[in-house]
């Protein structure tokens, strides 16, 4: 209250809070696992892990985590603490998942704290108005509460932080020892991560009025070619958007909107364009070096996550001041948060300091805009980029001795020495072709013993291509509307919409961004629902069809068959998992509140969804994937994903692994390997597409739905391999499952395999669900 008066006195600015009321205005009965600890869902995890056993791919045979080491774990040996290789690999996976989850949860804590400070604890949560009634499905499912205000999110954060601490403690020397228990804790970290993701996005959607479940969100300019270097250019990089938003706010409030280019890389760019569609996205994480070295940015602002550790050096090379804005990425800079903006701007422009740390986002907005305008006036007088001209590139290429060190350092093993040889003779096309596959790591620069700036050389060779990088991406829409779930729930569960394919994760692509766009388009054309987030959402936009359309122009943005849906940034991944959960809640009427195991069982057996993290590279991506695994949603990674050290693979030749209960009769029924894997790597785009079609099959598919899914699987397999799959018989339960156009071809093959017709059960892995389900939804 502001002020209260009585005959005995008055009280001003009194804030009264009475605990936390769980389930207020929510009549749904609380389930068995609200706020679960890391053992509450252990039985569910082990059910999945018994079916999808870890396949370990050690990076290293040694354990170096304590001073007993180094301990050699190869050949069945154990470390000084008694740990074996399998447990050690699972422990490393757990550490990665905890780092990823902690990063997103910390992001959420910062956002909520900041937004409560500027908006107030009672700010209502609104992610879709009347179109979204189940506004926080992950929080409802895991925590068993229905958050209504920003302040309600703090109890969720307290829970998440305490659980991540518990998981990290389990990774200490002399704690957990069993590989599957480590893996269960990995699943728990992933679930926590998804709650943190949802919390962060619903907070910023509500407070900043970002698109609210809008399938027709604005189309955003994407690519280096969309930027006007004649204007002062600010580059924002990272994932935590408040400083970037305050840059926009300052420019608006001072009549500067439209006179400054505010550009972004990574998820800050996606979230900024959700706030202001006139801002521009440069590209994913791998565009940092090429954009900065172009000399276009007049000032660089970094916040947190996926920010290169050498950006202060790179910014200095082009005389561009840098502002760090996060306590998690101080970059060794002096903290100028409490200093006068005039003094900060003067020091940045004079070059007295290369950069500053400012932890007040509003002050960042003022300093960034003022400094960028002055920096632009100085820098435009001379070329500031470090990209060589064509003539300089040819001379640089002549230095190359063909030692192959650059190719060995390149994650994609590109043929750089051969391309340099061609460039030395004046043919730059081979280097330009490598630009398409470059992930921007810069490792080639570091190993070149001739001092050739190889990465910059690639950009120089592809200069024409770089200037033509003019694309569009639909602004992140946020949540999926409840009415969309009602309309697609039945077709998805029955298999008549073949599946939901989620393109998520980072930009460590094996052959460039175009492969992600090609996969998304392929499945949208086949009337799957393609969903995207983060760097993958950008990658999809960096493609044009024969009519000059980007995928976001070519396909609709509804959560429906044939759509390509951009939910938003990394934290928006929660809306993808949330859509699967809402199918169980809204369509199937399953109780959601604190009822994780039953909902995960429903999703696993009935919702044909698969994640594709084609360029996954970070610990955050590992945590996001683990959150999908616990829900029973498979994830495919590109060839670099093998570096996560283990896969979760099913054995289709082990028939005993593929039984479920029929909840109507209580009998065990063989359903076949659907889905066959929970975490698997694919070497090529074509192999990934075959796996996508296969992993969308579910035990609950009707014959019509299974027939449709088999049509796509067989067609894609024949396109890749030129033959029929050798495992078709495992997915056909009766002749009604056979695609009608293929019956003549498949019946002899099935007869040879001795096909025995099997019933379609009302499937569950849980004994507790026997005879409790009505119907087959």
XYZ file of C-alpha atoms in Angstrom, residues 164-711:
548
model
C 21.189 -27.942 -9.403
C 23.307 -27.695 -6.239
C 22.253 -31.238 -5.302
C 23.183 -32.540 -8.749
C 26.591 -30.878 -8.706
C 27.237 -32.384 -5.288
C 26.578 -35.852 -6.735
C 29.431 -35.307 -9.211
C 32.014 -34.837 -6.456
C 34.693 -37.480 -5.991
C 33.404 -40.310 -3.846
C 29.688 -39.656 -4.437
C 27.566 -41.289 -7.153
C 29.102 -44.390 -8.733
C 26.451 -46.000 -10.950
C 26.327 -44.929 -14.621
C 22.542 -45.156 -14.856
C 22.063 -43.136 -11.693
C 24.347 -40.484 -13.158
C 22.202 -40.597 -16.302
C 19.025 -40.231 -14.235
C 20.530 -37.108 -12.727
C 21.316 -35.877 -16.236
C 17.611 -36.253 -17.051
C 16.775 -34.323 -13.883
C 19.122 -31.511 -14.892
C 17.412 -31.389 -18.279
C 13.959 -31.165 -16.706
C 15.140 -28.345 -14.432
C 16.601 -26.607 -17.458
C 13.254 -26.646 -19.277
C 11.524 -25.136 -16.236
C 14.189 -22.417 -16.165
C 13.749 -21.788 -19.872
C 10.000 -21.410 -19.536
C 10.324 -19.150 -16.511
C 12.708 -16.798 -18.323
C 10.622 -16.533 -21.474
C 7.234 -16.043 -19.855
C 8.780 -13.324 -17.658
C 10.196 -11.376 -20.598
C 7.148 -11.927 -22.807
C 4.915 -10.540 -20.050
C 7.078 -7.605 -18.985
C 8.388 -6.490 -22.390
C 5.182 -7.260 -24.319
C 6.915 -9.594 -26.758
C 4.730 -11.457 -29.294
C 2.164 -13.491 -27.393
C 1.538 -16.804 -29.131
C 1.296 -14.921 -32.441
C 1.541 -17.197 -35.506
C 1.767 -14.121 -37.747
C 4.575 -12.330 -35.899
C 6.532 -9.824 -37.985
C 9.151 -10.830 -40.536
C 12.597 -9.599 -39.442
C 15.555 -8.588 -41.613
C 18.360 -11.160 -41.348
C 21.892 -11.094 -42.748
C 24.931 -8.873 -43.205
C 23.538 -7.443 -46.420
C 20.549 -5.874 -44.639
C 22.684 -3.490 -42.563
C 23.264 0.141 -43.565
C 26.880 0.968 -42.654
C 26.262 4.661 -43.387
C 24.435 4.846 -40.064
C 25.994 4.371 -36.639
C 25.886 0.618 -36.023
C 25.586 -1.043 -32.615
C 26.180 -4.797 -32.332
C 24.659 -6.682 -29.386
C 25.773 -10.253 -28.669
C 24.537 -12.802 -26.147
C 21.285 -14.071 -24.665
C 20.075 -11.657 -21.961
C 18.098 -8.918 -23.679
C 17.455 -6.058 -21.170
C 20.550 -3.983 -22.108
C 19.675 -4.248 -25.803
C 16.084 -3.233 -25.092
C 17.302 -0.196 -23.196
C 19.393 0.772 -26.224
C 16.188 0.769 -28.262
C 14.320 2.663 -25.531
C 16.974 5.366 -25.274
C 17.064 5.881 -29.034
C 13.251 6.122 -29.138
C 13.050 8.513 -26.204
C 15.629 10.833 -27.771
C 14.252 10.909 -31.299
C 17.007 8.713 -32.702
C 14.928 5.713 -33.804
C 15.697 4.945 -37.428
C 18.956 6.887 -37.416
C 20.916 4.068 -35.731
C 21.273 0.456 -36.815
C 20.856 -1.894 -33.835
C 22.067 -5.304 -34.949
C 22.444 -8.564 -33.066
C 24.027 -11.994 -32.996
C 22.702 -15.016 -31.093
C 19.575 -15.044 -28.954
C 19.793 -11.433 -27.824
C 19.188 -10.626 -31.485
C 16.104 -12.855 -31.616
C 14.635 -11.439 -28.404
C 15.459 -7.859 -29.386
C 13.585 -8.229 -32.671
C 10.629 -9.648 -30.752
C 10.614 -6.280 -28.945
C 11.420 -4.055 -31.926
C 11.004 -5.536 -35.426
C 13.146 -2.751 -36.920
C 16.271 -4.201 -35.280
C 18.271 -6.582 -37.463
C 19.680 -10.058 -36.944
C 23.197 -10.599 -38.292
C 23.218 -14.358 -37.792
C 23.991 -17.125 -35.320
C 26.999 -17.448 -33.005
C 29.331 -18.361 -35.880
C 28.895 -14.903 -37.453
C 30.770 -13.059 -34.675
C 34.227 -12.981 -36.230
C 33.143 -12.304 -39.802
C 30.875 -9.424 -38.810
C 33.274 -7.741 -36.416
C 36.215 -8.088 -38.782
C 34.144 -6.451 -41.518
C 34.568 -3.244 -39.534
C 30.863 -2.399 -39.697
C 30.033 -2.279 -35.943
C 30.833 1.104 -34.407
C 30.253 -0.207 -30.906
C 29.839 -3.704 -29.450
C 27.689 -4.628 -26.442
C 28.008 -8.110 -24.938
C 25.901 -9.683 -22.245
C 26.088 -13.426 -21.421
C 26.264 -16.888 -23.018
C 27.886 -17.856 -26.328
C 30.030 -14.700 -26.422
C 33.514 -15.301 -27.822
C 36.212 -14.894 -25.179
C 38.420 -12.843 -27.521
C 35.923 -10.144 -28.522
C 37.758 -7.393 -26.651
C 40.796 -8.159 -28.832
C 38.738 -8.352 -32.015
C 36.933 -5.098 -31.155
C 40.263 -3.400 -30.555
C 41.501 -4.510 -33.978
C 38.747 -2.442 -35.621
C 38.861 0.418 -33.064
C 35.339 -0.309 -31.875
C 34.593 0.284 -28.161
C 33.091 -2.601 -26.199
C 30.607 -2.552 -23.314
C 30.214 -5.638 -21.123
C 26.903 -5.787 -19.269
C 26.853 -9.047 -17.308
C 28.484 -10.047 -14.031
C 29.065 -13.456 -15.658
C 31.180 -11.919 -18.419
C 33.150 -8.967 -17.028
C 35.962 -9.364 -19.611
C 38.535 -7.887 -17.209
C 37.057 -4.406 -17.642
C 36.732 -1.684 -15.021
C 33.280 -1.423 -13.463
C 31.926 1.983 -14.492
C 28.328 1.356 -13.405
C 28.308 4.232 -10.932
C 30.212 6.712 -13.125
C 28.767 9.667 -14.994
C 27.742 8.739 -18.570
C 29.615 11.744 -19.957
C 32.879 10.480 -18.475
C 32.292 6.921 -19.712
C 31.546 8.059 -23.266
C 34.588 10.353 -23.277
C 36.899 7.522 -22.195
C 35.510 5.111 -24.792
C 35.757 7.580 -27.671
C 39.213 8.861 -26.748
C 40.551 5.314 -26.606
C 41.606 5.797 -22.976
C 39.975 2.430 -22.308
C 39.118 -0.320 -24.839
C 35.868 -1.055 -23.063
C 33.897 -0.784 -19.851
C 31.695 -2.901 -17.602
C 28.261 -1.371 -16.904
C 25.763 -3.398 -14.854
C 22.884 -0.915 -15.131
C 20.970 -1.671 -18.335
C 19.457 1.819 -18.602
C 22.902 3.380 -18.372
C 24.080 0.906 -21.014
C 21.339 2.228 -23.284
C 22.470 5.816 -22.949
C 26.219 5.180 -23.153
C 25.922 2.763 -26.091
C 23.856 5.118 -28.241
C 25.909 8.232 -27.512
C 29.235 6.427 -27.923
C 28.154 4.691 -31.143
C 27.197 8.000 -32.754
C 30.553 9.552 -31.887
C 32.482 6.407 -32.776
C 30.800 6.292 -36.190
C 31.771 9.899 -36.926
C 35.421 9.048 -36.245
C 35.585 5.598 -37.824
C 33.817 6.418 -41.096
C 36.761 8.592 -42.111
C 38.955 5.550 -42.699
C 38.605 1.845 -43.388
C 38.462 0.012 -40.055
C 37.796 -3.573 -41.131
C 40.473 -6.229 -41.288
C 39.063 -8.147 -44.257
C 41.679 -8.150 -47.049
C 40.951 -6.947 -50.572
C 41.013 -9.452 -53.427
C 44.512 -8.315 -54.392
C 45.745 -8.632 -50.805
C 44.114 -12.051 -50.526
C 45.967 -13.372 -53.576
C 49.282 -12.245 -52.087
C 48.412 -13.812 -48.721
C 47.513 -17.091 -50.424
C 50.956 -17.235 -52.014
C 52.442 -17.674 -48.525
C 50.638 -20.981 -47.975
C 53.018 -23.944 -47.812
C 50.315 -26.624 -47.842
C 51.213 -27.987 -44.400
C 47.579 -29.068 -43.730
C 47.580 -27.725 -40.150
C 44.512 -25.610 -40.907
C 42.555 -28.570 -42.248
C 43.481 -30.642 -39.201
C 42.323 -27.808 -36.912
C 39.075 -27.215 -38.791
C 36.104 -28.986 -37.159
C 34.724 -29.649 -40.642
C 38.107 -30.614 -42.146
C 37.685 -28.209 -45.038
C 40.294 -28.382 -47.858
C 41.852 -25.014 -47.092
C 45.359 -25.667 -48.531
C 43.916 -26.664 -51.907
C 41.719 -23.568 -51.919
C 44.694 -21.373 -50.998
C 46.654 -22.829 -53.888
C 43.825 -21.929 -56.272
C 43.564 -18.450 -54.738
C 47.277 -17.854 -55.248
C 46.595 -18.326 -58.965
C 43.734 -15.827 -58.868
C 40.779 -18.257 -58.476
C 38.957 -17.331 -55.267
C 35.915 -19.536 -55.846
C 37.241 -22.468 -53.817
C 37.776 -20.291 -50.740
C 34.330 -18.753 -51.285
C 32.789 -22.242 -51.291
C 34.444 -23.028 -47.941
C 32.851 -19.865 -46.498
C 29.490 -21.629 -46.777
C 30.725 -24.410 -44.455
C 32.723 -22.221 -42.060
C 31.481 -22.222 -38.462
C 33.539 -19.166 -37.524
C 35.712 -20.742 -34.845
C 38.960 -19.133 -36.051
C 41.090 -22.171 -35.203
C 42.637 -22.036 -38.659
C 44.068 -18.586 -37.865
C 45.735 -19.847 -34.706
C 47.578 -22.761 -36.303
C 48.792 -21.095 -39.498
C 52.580 -20.866 -39.273
C 52.652 -18.384 -42.165
C 50.485 -15.829 -40.371
C 47.683 -15.941 -42.928
C 44.374 -14.598 -41.522
C 42.517 -17.568 -42.967
C 39.049 -16.828 -41.601
C 39.185 -13.253 -42.891
C 40.430 -14.618 -46.206
C 37.321 -16.781 -46.522
C 35.114 -13.754 -45.922
C 37.103 -11.760 -48.476
C 36.768 -14.477 -51.104
C 33.010 -14.643 -50.528
C 32.498 -10.867 -50.395
C 29.840 -10.902 -53.095
C 27.990 -13.661 -51.261
C 28.318 -11.768 -47.959
C 26.785 -8.620 -49.434
C 23.853 -10.686 -50.701
C 23.018 -12.051 -47.240
C 19.544 -10.533 -47.194
C 16.967 -12.833 -45.668
C 13.986 -12.805 -43.347
C 13.081 -14.745 -40.216
C 9.751 -14.620 -38.452
C 9.982 -13.001 -35.023
C 9.775 -15.491 -32.179
C 6.095 -16.061 -31.473
C 6.455 -17.523 -27.984
C 3.904 -20.066 -26.757
C 1.572 -22.264 -28.793
C -2.092 -21.282 -28.510
C -4.449 -23.631 -26.696
C -6.790 -23.682 -29.703
C -3.905 -24.791 -31.915
C -3.297 -27.689 -29.530
C -6.970 -28.654 -29.637
C -6.941 -28.685 -33.429
C -3.752 -30.746 -33.889
C -3.849 -32.905 -30.732
C -5.958 -35.664 -32.261
C -4.139 -35.831 -35.617
C -0.736 -35.922 -33.866
C -1.704 -38.571 -31.303
C -3.388 -40.740 -33.935
C -0.465 -40.273 -36.328
C -2.371 -38.421 -39.033
C -0.048 -35.440 -38.698
C 3.134 -37.506 -39.111
C 5.099 -35.669 -36.470
C 6.511 -32.535 -34.877
C 10.143 -31.849 -35.794
C 11.951 -29.331 -33.592
C 15.118 -27.757 -35.021
C 17.025 -26.451 -32.010
C 20.548 -25.851 -30.791
C 23.712 -24.118 -31.910
C 25.456 -23.376 -35.213
C 28.211 -26.028 -35.265
C 26.856 -27.273 -38.589
C 28.872 -29.831 -40.585
C 28.041 -28.328 -43.988
C 26.634 -24.891 -43.385
C 23.300 -23.441 -42.308
C 21.465 -24.366 -45.499
C 21.101 -28.008 -44.420
C 18.852 -26.995 -41.526
C 16.631 -25.010 -43.887
C 16.508 -27.917 -46.337
C 15.405 -30.335 -43.614
C 12.780 -27.954 -42.234
C 11.362 -27.367 -45.716
C 11.358 -31.080 -46.531
C 9.231 -31.944 -43.524
C 6.947 -28.923 -43.856
C 6.239 -30.020 -47.430
C 5.394 -33.478 -46.062
C 2.914 -31.833 -43.680
C 4.853 -32.412 -40.510
C 5.009 -29.448 -38.138
C 8.492 -27.918 -38.252
C 9.358 -25.882 -35.155
C 12.541 -23.897 -34.580
C 14.391 -21.822 -32.009
C 17.668 -19.988 -31.509
C 20.499 -20.347 -34.007
C 18.593 -23.031 -35.903
C 15.674 -20.641 -36.415
C 18.122 -18.165 -37.968
C 19.704 -20.880 -40.111
C 16.304 -21.781 -41.551
C 15.817 -18.168 -42.568
C 19.167 -18.034 -44.405
C 17.847 -19.766 -47.502
C 15.804 -18.767 -50.539
C 13.796 -21.035 -52.806
C 13.564 -20.787 -56.581
C 10.969 -18.022 -56.179
C 13.221 -16.001 -53.913
C 11.239 -16.746 -50.750
C 12.746 -17.605 -47.394
C 11.114 -20.561 -45.600
C 9.258 -18.177 -43.297
C 7.680 -16.547 -46.352
C 7.069 -19.865 -48.080
C 5.329 -21.619 -45.156
C 2.790 -20.442 -42.588
C 3.701 -19.877 -38.929
C 0.836 -21.749 -37.274
C 1.399 -24.826 -35.139
C -0.269 -26.991 -37.743
C 0.610 -29.373 -40.553
C 2.881 -27.792 -43.118
C 4.056 -24.934 -40.901
C 7.507 -23.627 -39.975
C 7.147 -22.122 -36.513
C 9.798 -19.948 -34.851
C 9.073 -19.952 -31.129
C 11.981 -17.598 -30.347
C 15.345 -17.736 -28.599
C 17.020 -20.523 -26.601
C 14.739 -19.915 -23.621
C 11.750 -20.353 -25.955
C 12.613 -24.047 -26.356
C 10.338 -24.607 -23.376
C 7.327 -23.833 -25.594
C 8.213 -26.804 -27.808
C 8.238 -29.217 -24.874
C 5.245 -27.289 -23.540
C 3.279 -28.025 -26.711
C 3.769 -31.778 -26.206
C 2.701 -31.456 -22.572
C -0.342 -29.384 -23.511
C -1.464 -32.097 -25.953
C -1.709 -34.428 -22.956
C -3.403 -31.791 -20.816
C -5.713 -29.953 -23.224
C -6.494 -32.632 -25.800
C -6.349 -35.770 -23.639
C -7.532 -34.116 -20.398
C -4.703 -35.663 -18.365
C -4.110 -33.955 -15.010
C -1.023 -31.766 -15.275
C -0.288 -30.484 -11.802
C 2.784 -32.175 -10.321
C 2.068 -35.252 -12.445
C 5.286 -35.636 -14.424
C 5.495 -39.400 -14.828
C 2.021 -39.884 -16.300
C 2.424 -36.965 -18.715
C 5.869 -38.138 -19.840
C 4.447 -41.629 -20.370
C 1.684 -40.114 -22.508
C 4.133 -38.036 -24.575
C 6.497 -40.974 -25.069
C 3.794 -43.369 -26.268
C 1.583 -40.995 -28.252
C 3.166 -37.716 -29.362
C 5.301 -38.224 -32.471
C 7.913 -35.559 -31.816
C 11.665 -35.482 -32.399
C 14.321 -32.838 -31.758
C 17.107 -32.102 -34.233
C 20.123 -30.239 -32.829
C 22.127 -30.303 -36.052
C 24.793 -27.891 -34.834
C 24.721 -28.562 -31.081
C 27.970 -27.576 -29.372
C 27.300 -26.057 -25.942
C 26.533 -27.302 -22.467
C 23.197 -25.478 -22.751
C 22.318 -27.601 -25.776
C 23.151 -30.721 -23.737
C 20.767 -29.620 -20.994
C 17.993 -28.784 -23.466
C 18.339 -32.220 -25.058
C 18.206 -33.928 -21.652
C 14.930 -32.168 -20.888
C 13.428 -33.681 -24.023
C 14.791 -37.150 -23.164
C 13.021 -37.268 -19.813
C 9.756 -36.560 -21.634
C 10.523 -39.484 -23.953
C 11.225 -37.258 -26.970
C 14.196 -38.432 -29.098
C 16.952 -36.032 -30.152
C 19.157 -36.303 -33.251
C 22.472 -34.453 -33.393
C 24.864 -33.826 -36.254
C 28.248 -35.530 -36.512
C 29.851 -33.154 -33.984
C 27.275 -34.299 -31.426
C 29.271 -37.485 -30.862
C 31.614 -35.288 -28.816
C 28.988 -35.212 -26.065
C 30.555 -38.607 -25.177
C 27.553 -40.898 -25.217
C 24.427 -41.802 -27.127
C 21.193 -43.388 -25.831
C 20.444 -46.150 -28.310
C 17.754 -48.779 -28.563
C 18.368 -52.279 -29.934
C 15.693 -53.103 -32.497
C 17.002 -56.683 -32.586
C 16.152 -57.131 -28.881
C 12.438 -57.900 -29.080
C 12.043 -58.095 -25.303
C 12.859 -54.365 -25.017
C 9.794 -53.302 -26.988
C 6.811 -54.330 -24.903
C 4.318 -51.966 -23.304
C 1.249 -52.530 -21.157
C -2.183 -52.274 -22.716
C -3.896 -50.180 -20.059
C -7.294 -51.600 -21.027
C -6.370 -55.242 -20.404
C -3.166 -55.097 -18.393
C -1.476 -57.403 -20.902
C 2.002 -56.834 -22.270
C 1.958 -56.102 -25.991
C 4.860 -56.034 -28.448
C 4.878 -52.644 -30.201
C 8.263 -52.720 -31.931
C 11.116 -50.206 -31.713
C 9.063 -47.002 -31.636
C 10.876 -44.760 -31.160
C 14.076 -46.695 -31.787
C 16.556 -44.288 -30.150
C 16.479 -41.514 -27.567
C 19.765 -39.786 -28.487
C 21.551 -40.543 -31.723
C 23.996 -38.910 -34.105
C 23.652 -38.727 -37.878
C 26.589 -38.223 -40.224
C 24.684 -36.557 -43.063
C 21.571 -34.483 -43.619
C 20.040 -37.354 -45.579
C 20.636 -39.841 -42.773
C 19.098 -37.376 -40.328
C 15.939 -37.061 -42.431
C 15.505 -40.832 -42.521
C 15.923 -40.948 -38.746
C 13.433 -38.112 -38.242
C 10.733 -39.999 -40.132
C 11.496 -43.226 -38.269
C 11.683 -41.680 -34.793
C 8.270 -40.011 -35.155
C 6.540 -43.425 -34.984
C 4.749 -44.186 -31.706
C 2.966 -47.222 -30.174
C -0.363 -45.373 -30.262
C -0.346 -44.714 -34.037
C -3.577 -45.783 -35.714
C -3.201 -47.912 -38.831
C -3.886 -44.860 -40.971
C -1.321 -42.826 -39.057
C 1.305 -45.579 -39.136
C 0.726 -46.013 -42.867
C 1.411 -42.305 -43.428
C 4.561 -42.375 -41.292
C 5.851 -45.472 -43.070
C 5.260 -43.802 -46.438
